[in-house]
C-alpha positions as a LaTeX table, in Angstrom:
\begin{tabular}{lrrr}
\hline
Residue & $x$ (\AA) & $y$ (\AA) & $z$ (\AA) \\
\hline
Unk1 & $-11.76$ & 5.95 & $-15.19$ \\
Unk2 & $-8.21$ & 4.69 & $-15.01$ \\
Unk3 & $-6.78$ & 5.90 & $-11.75$ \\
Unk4 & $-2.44$ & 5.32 & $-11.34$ \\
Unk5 & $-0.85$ & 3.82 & $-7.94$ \\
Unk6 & 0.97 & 7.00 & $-6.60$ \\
Unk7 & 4.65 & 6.88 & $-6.33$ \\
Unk8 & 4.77 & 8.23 & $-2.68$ \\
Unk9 & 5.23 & 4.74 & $-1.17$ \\
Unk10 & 8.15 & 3.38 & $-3.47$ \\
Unk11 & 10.02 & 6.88 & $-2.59$ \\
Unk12 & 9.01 & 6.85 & 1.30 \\
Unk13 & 10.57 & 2.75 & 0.46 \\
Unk14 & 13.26 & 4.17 & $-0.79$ \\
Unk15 & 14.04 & 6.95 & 1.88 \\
Unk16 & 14.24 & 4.10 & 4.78 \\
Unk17 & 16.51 & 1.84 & 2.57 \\
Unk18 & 18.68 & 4.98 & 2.67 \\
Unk19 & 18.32 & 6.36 & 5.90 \\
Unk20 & 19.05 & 2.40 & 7.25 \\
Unk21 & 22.50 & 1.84 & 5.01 \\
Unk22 & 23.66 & 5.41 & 6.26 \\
Unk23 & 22.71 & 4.31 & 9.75 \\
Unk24 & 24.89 & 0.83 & 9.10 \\
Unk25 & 28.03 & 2.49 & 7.17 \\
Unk26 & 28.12 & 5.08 & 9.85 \\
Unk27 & 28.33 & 2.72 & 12.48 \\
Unk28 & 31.20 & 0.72 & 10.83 \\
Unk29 & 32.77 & 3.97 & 10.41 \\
Unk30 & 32.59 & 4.68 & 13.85 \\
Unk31 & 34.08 & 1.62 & 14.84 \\
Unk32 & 36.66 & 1.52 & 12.26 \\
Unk33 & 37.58 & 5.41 & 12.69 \\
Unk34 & 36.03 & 7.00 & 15.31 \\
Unk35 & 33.26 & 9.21 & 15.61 \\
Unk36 & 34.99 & 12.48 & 13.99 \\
Unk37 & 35.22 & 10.19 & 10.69 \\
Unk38 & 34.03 & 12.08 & 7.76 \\
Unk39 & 30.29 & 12.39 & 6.74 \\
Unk40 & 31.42 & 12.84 & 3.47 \\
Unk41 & 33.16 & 8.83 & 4.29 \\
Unk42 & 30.10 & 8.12 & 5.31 \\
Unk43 & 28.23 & 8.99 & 2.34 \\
Unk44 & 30.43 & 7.57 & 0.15 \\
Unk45 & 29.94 & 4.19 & 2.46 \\
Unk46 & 26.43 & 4.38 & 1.99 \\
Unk47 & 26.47 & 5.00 & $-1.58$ \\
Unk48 & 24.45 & 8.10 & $-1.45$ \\
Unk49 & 25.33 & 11.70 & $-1.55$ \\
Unk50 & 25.92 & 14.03 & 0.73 \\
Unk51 & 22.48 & 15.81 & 0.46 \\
Unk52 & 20.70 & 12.73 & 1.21 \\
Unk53 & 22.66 & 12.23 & 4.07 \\
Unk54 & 21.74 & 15.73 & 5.72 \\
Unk55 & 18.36 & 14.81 & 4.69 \\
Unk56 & 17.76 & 12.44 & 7.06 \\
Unk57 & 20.29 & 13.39 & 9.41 \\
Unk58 & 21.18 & 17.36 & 10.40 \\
Unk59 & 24.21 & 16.94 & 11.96 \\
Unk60 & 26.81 & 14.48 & 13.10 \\
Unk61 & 25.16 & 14.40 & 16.73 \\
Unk62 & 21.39 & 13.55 & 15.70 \\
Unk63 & 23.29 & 10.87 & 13.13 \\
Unk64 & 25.24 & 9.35 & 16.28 \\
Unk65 & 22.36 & 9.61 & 18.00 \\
Unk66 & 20.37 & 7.39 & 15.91 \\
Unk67 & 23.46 & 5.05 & 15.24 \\
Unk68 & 23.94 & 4.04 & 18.52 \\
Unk69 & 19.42 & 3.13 & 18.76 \\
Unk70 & 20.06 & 1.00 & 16.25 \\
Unk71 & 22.86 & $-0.90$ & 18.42 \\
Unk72 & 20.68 & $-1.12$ & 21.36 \\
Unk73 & 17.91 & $-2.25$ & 19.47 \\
Unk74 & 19.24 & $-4.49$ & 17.62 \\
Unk75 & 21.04 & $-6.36$ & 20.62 \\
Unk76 & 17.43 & $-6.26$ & 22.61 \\
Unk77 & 16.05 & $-8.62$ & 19.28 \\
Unk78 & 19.44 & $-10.95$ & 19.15 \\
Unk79 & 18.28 & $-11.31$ & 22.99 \\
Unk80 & 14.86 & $-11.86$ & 22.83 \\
Unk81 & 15.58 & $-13.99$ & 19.26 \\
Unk82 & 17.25 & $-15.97$ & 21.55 \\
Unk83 & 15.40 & $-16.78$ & 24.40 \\
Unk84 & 12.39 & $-17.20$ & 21.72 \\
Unk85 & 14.04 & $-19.95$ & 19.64 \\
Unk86 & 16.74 & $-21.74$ & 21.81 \\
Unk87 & 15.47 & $-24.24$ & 24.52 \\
Unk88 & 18.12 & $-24.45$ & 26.13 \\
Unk89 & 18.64 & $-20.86$ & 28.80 \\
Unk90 & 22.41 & $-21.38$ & 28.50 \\
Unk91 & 22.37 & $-22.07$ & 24.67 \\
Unk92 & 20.48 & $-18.80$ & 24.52 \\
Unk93 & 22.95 & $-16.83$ & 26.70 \\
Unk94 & 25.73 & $-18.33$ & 24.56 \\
Unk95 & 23.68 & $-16.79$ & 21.01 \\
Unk96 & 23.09 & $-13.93$ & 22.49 \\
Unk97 & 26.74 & $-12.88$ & 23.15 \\
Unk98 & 28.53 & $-13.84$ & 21.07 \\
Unk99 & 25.33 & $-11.81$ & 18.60 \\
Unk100 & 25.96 & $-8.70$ & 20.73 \\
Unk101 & 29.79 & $-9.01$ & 20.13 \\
Unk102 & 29.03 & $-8.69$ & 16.29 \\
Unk103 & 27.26 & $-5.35$ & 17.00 \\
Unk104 & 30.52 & $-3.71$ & 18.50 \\
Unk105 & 29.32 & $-2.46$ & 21.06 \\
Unk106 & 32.75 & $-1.90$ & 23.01 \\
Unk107 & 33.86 & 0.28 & 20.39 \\
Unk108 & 31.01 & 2.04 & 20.53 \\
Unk109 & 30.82 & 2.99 & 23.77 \\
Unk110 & 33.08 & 6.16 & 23.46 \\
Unk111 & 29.82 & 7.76 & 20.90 \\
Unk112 & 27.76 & 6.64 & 23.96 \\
Unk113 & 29.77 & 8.88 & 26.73 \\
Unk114 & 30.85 & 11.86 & 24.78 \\
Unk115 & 28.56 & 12.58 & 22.00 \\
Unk116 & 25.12 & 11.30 & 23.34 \\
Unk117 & 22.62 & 13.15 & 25.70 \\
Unk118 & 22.10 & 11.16 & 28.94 \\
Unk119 & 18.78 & 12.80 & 29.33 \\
Unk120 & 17.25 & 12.34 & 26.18 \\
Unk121 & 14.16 & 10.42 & 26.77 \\
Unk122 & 14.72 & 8.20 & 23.65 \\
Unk123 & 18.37 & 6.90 & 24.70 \\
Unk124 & 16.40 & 6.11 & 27.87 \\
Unk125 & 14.08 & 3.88 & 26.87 \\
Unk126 & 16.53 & 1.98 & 24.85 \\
Unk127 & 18.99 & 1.74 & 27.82 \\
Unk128 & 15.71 & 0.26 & 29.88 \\
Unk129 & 14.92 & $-1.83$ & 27.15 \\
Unk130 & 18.35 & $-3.28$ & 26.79 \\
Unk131 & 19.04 & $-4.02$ & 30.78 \\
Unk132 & 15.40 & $-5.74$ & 31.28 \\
Unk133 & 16.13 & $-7.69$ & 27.95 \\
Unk134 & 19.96 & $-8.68$ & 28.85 \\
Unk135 & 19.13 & $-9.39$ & 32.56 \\
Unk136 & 15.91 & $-11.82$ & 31.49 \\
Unk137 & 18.33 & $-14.06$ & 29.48 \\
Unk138 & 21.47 & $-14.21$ & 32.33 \\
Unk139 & 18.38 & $-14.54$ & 35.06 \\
Unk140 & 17.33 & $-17.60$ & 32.77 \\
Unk141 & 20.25 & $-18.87$ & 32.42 \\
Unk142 & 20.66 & $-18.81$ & 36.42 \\
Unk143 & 17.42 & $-20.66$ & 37.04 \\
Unk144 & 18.46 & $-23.21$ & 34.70 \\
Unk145 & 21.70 & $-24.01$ & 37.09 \\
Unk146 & 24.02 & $-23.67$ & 34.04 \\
Unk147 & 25.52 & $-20.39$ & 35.04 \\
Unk148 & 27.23 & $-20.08$ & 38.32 \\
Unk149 & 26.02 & $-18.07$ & 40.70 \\
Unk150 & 28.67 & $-15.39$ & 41.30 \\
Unk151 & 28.68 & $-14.21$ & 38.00 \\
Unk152 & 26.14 & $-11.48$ & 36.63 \\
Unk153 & 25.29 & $-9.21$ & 34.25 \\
Unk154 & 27.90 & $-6.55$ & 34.40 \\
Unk155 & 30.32 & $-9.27$ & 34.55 \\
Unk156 & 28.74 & $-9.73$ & 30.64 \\
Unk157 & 28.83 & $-6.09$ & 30.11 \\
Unk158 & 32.03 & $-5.69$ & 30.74 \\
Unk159 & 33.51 & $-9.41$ & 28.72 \\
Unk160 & 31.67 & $-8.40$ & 25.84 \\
Unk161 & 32.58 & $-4.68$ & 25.44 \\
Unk162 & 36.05 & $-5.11$ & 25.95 \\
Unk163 & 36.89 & $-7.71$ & 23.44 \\
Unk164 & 35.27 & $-5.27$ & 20.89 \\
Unk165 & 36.82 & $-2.57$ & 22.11 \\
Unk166 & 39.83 & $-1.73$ & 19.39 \\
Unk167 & 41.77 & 1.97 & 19.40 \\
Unk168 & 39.94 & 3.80 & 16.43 \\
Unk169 & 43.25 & 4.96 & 14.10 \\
Unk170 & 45.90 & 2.68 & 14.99 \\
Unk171 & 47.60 & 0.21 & 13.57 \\
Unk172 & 47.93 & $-2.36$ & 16.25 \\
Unk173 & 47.40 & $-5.79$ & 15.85 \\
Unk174 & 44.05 & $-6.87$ & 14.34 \\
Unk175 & 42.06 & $-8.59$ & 17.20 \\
Unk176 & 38.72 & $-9.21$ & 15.78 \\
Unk177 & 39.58 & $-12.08$ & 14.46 \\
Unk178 & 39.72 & $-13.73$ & 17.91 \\
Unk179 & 36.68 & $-12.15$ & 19.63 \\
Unk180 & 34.85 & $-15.13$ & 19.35 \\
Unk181 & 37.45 & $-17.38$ & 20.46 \\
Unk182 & 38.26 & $-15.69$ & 23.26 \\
Unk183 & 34.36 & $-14.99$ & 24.37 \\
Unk184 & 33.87 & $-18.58$ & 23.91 \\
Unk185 & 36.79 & $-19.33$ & 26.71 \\
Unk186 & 34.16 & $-16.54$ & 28.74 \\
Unk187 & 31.65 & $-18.73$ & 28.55 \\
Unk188 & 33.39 & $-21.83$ & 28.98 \\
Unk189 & 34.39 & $-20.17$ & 32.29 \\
Unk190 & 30.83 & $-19.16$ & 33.91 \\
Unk191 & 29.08 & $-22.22$ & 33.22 \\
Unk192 & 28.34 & $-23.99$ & 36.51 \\
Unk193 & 29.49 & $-25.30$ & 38.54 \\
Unk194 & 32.37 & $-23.23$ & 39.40 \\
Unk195 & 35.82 & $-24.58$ & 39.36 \\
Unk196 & 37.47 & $-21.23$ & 41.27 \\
Unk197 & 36.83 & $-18.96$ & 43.78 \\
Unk198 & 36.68 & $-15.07$ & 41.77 \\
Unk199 & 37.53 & $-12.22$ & 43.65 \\
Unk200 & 35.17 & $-10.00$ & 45.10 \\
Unk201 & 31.35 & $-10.06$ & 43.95 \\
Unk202 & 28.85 & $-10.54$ & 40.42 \\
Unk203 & 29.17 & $-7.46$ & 38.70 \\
Unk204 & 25.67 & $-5.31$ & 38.60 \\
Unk205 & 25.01 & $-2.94$ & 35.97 \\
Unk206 & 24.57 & $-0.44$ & 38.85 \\
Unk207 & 28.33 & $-1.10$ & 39.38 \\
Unk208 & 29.33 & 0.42 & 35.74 \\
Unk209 & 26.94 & 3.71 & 35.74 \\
Unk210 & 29.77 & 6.54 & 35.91 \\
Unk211 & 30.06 & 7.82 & 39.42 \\
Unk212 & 29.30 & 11.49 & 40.31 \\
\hline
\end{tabular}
């Protein structure tokens, strides 16, 4: 009896590969626009139509939702990628920075803060994941006595989302094409041993949670 390979795999194949280039157009939409940009842009970005789209996604919230995962997941792997394949705890640090500055998250952060549940359990995790992952690679690169002591992780937080932080819908000068130069001068800056004095105290992530 002949028996015929069903086609459900190839089309549940061919749902991710579409659910994961609307997930990646709609996050350079989001940075390039804002997130009020068009599903309908989006779509067309993807290079799949609108039904599809609301297929996997039901609304602009659930797709932002699942945009901004896909950030914080992929900076967790640039981070652990690094620490897994560079030696060296400050060449790792430098990877996985100038990495996370190619996922945008500065401009970013706006979906993060006014379209994204604080509560949901899911965004939780993530955040957890993220902060344990980011604060093993900056602790390693302490221990190693290559980065100086008063600098820590918020201090990275707070480089790295600002230099990829551009006004969605203007027209002002295009930065991006110094991010990496100017991170670089960052890290040029913390390596140890210190050659200033900075004002006040390491940054903690503690110190950039909103306050109530």
């Amino acid at each position: 009896m002949t028996t015929t390979t069903p086609p459900a795999p190839k089309l549940r194949a061919d749902a991710t590969r579409n659910r994961n280039r609307i997930i990646e157009a709609a996050r350079e939409a989001f940075v390039e626009h804002g997130a009020e940009v068009a599903l309908d842009e989006i779509a067309r970005r993807a290079g799949v139509g609108n039904a599809t789209l609301y297929r996997h996604f039901a609304d602009r919230r659930e797709l932002i939702h699942h945009v901004t995962l896909s950030v914080l997941d992929r900076v967790v792997e640039h981070a652990e990628r690094a620490m897994a394949e560079e030696p060296d705890a400050f060449a790792a640090l430098v990877r996985f920075t100038h990495a996370s500055a190619d996922e945008r998250m500065g401009a970013l952060c706006p979906l993060l803060s006014e379209h994204i549940d604080p509560n949901d359990p899911e965004m939780h995790d993530a955040k957890v994941r993220l902060q344990e992952t980011t604060t093993e690679v900056i602790t390693r690169a302490h221990r190693s006595s290559q980065l100086r002591e008063d600098v820590g992780v918020g201090d990275f937080v707070v480089a790295i989302t600002q230099l990829t932080r551009p006004l969605p819908g203007t027209h002002c000068i295009d930065l991006d094409q110094f991010v990496h130069r100017h991170l670089q001068l960052f890290l040029d800056g913390v390596q140890a041993p210190a050659r200033s004095t900075l004002p006040g105290r390491a940054v903690s992530l503690d110190d950039l949670k909103p306050r109530s």
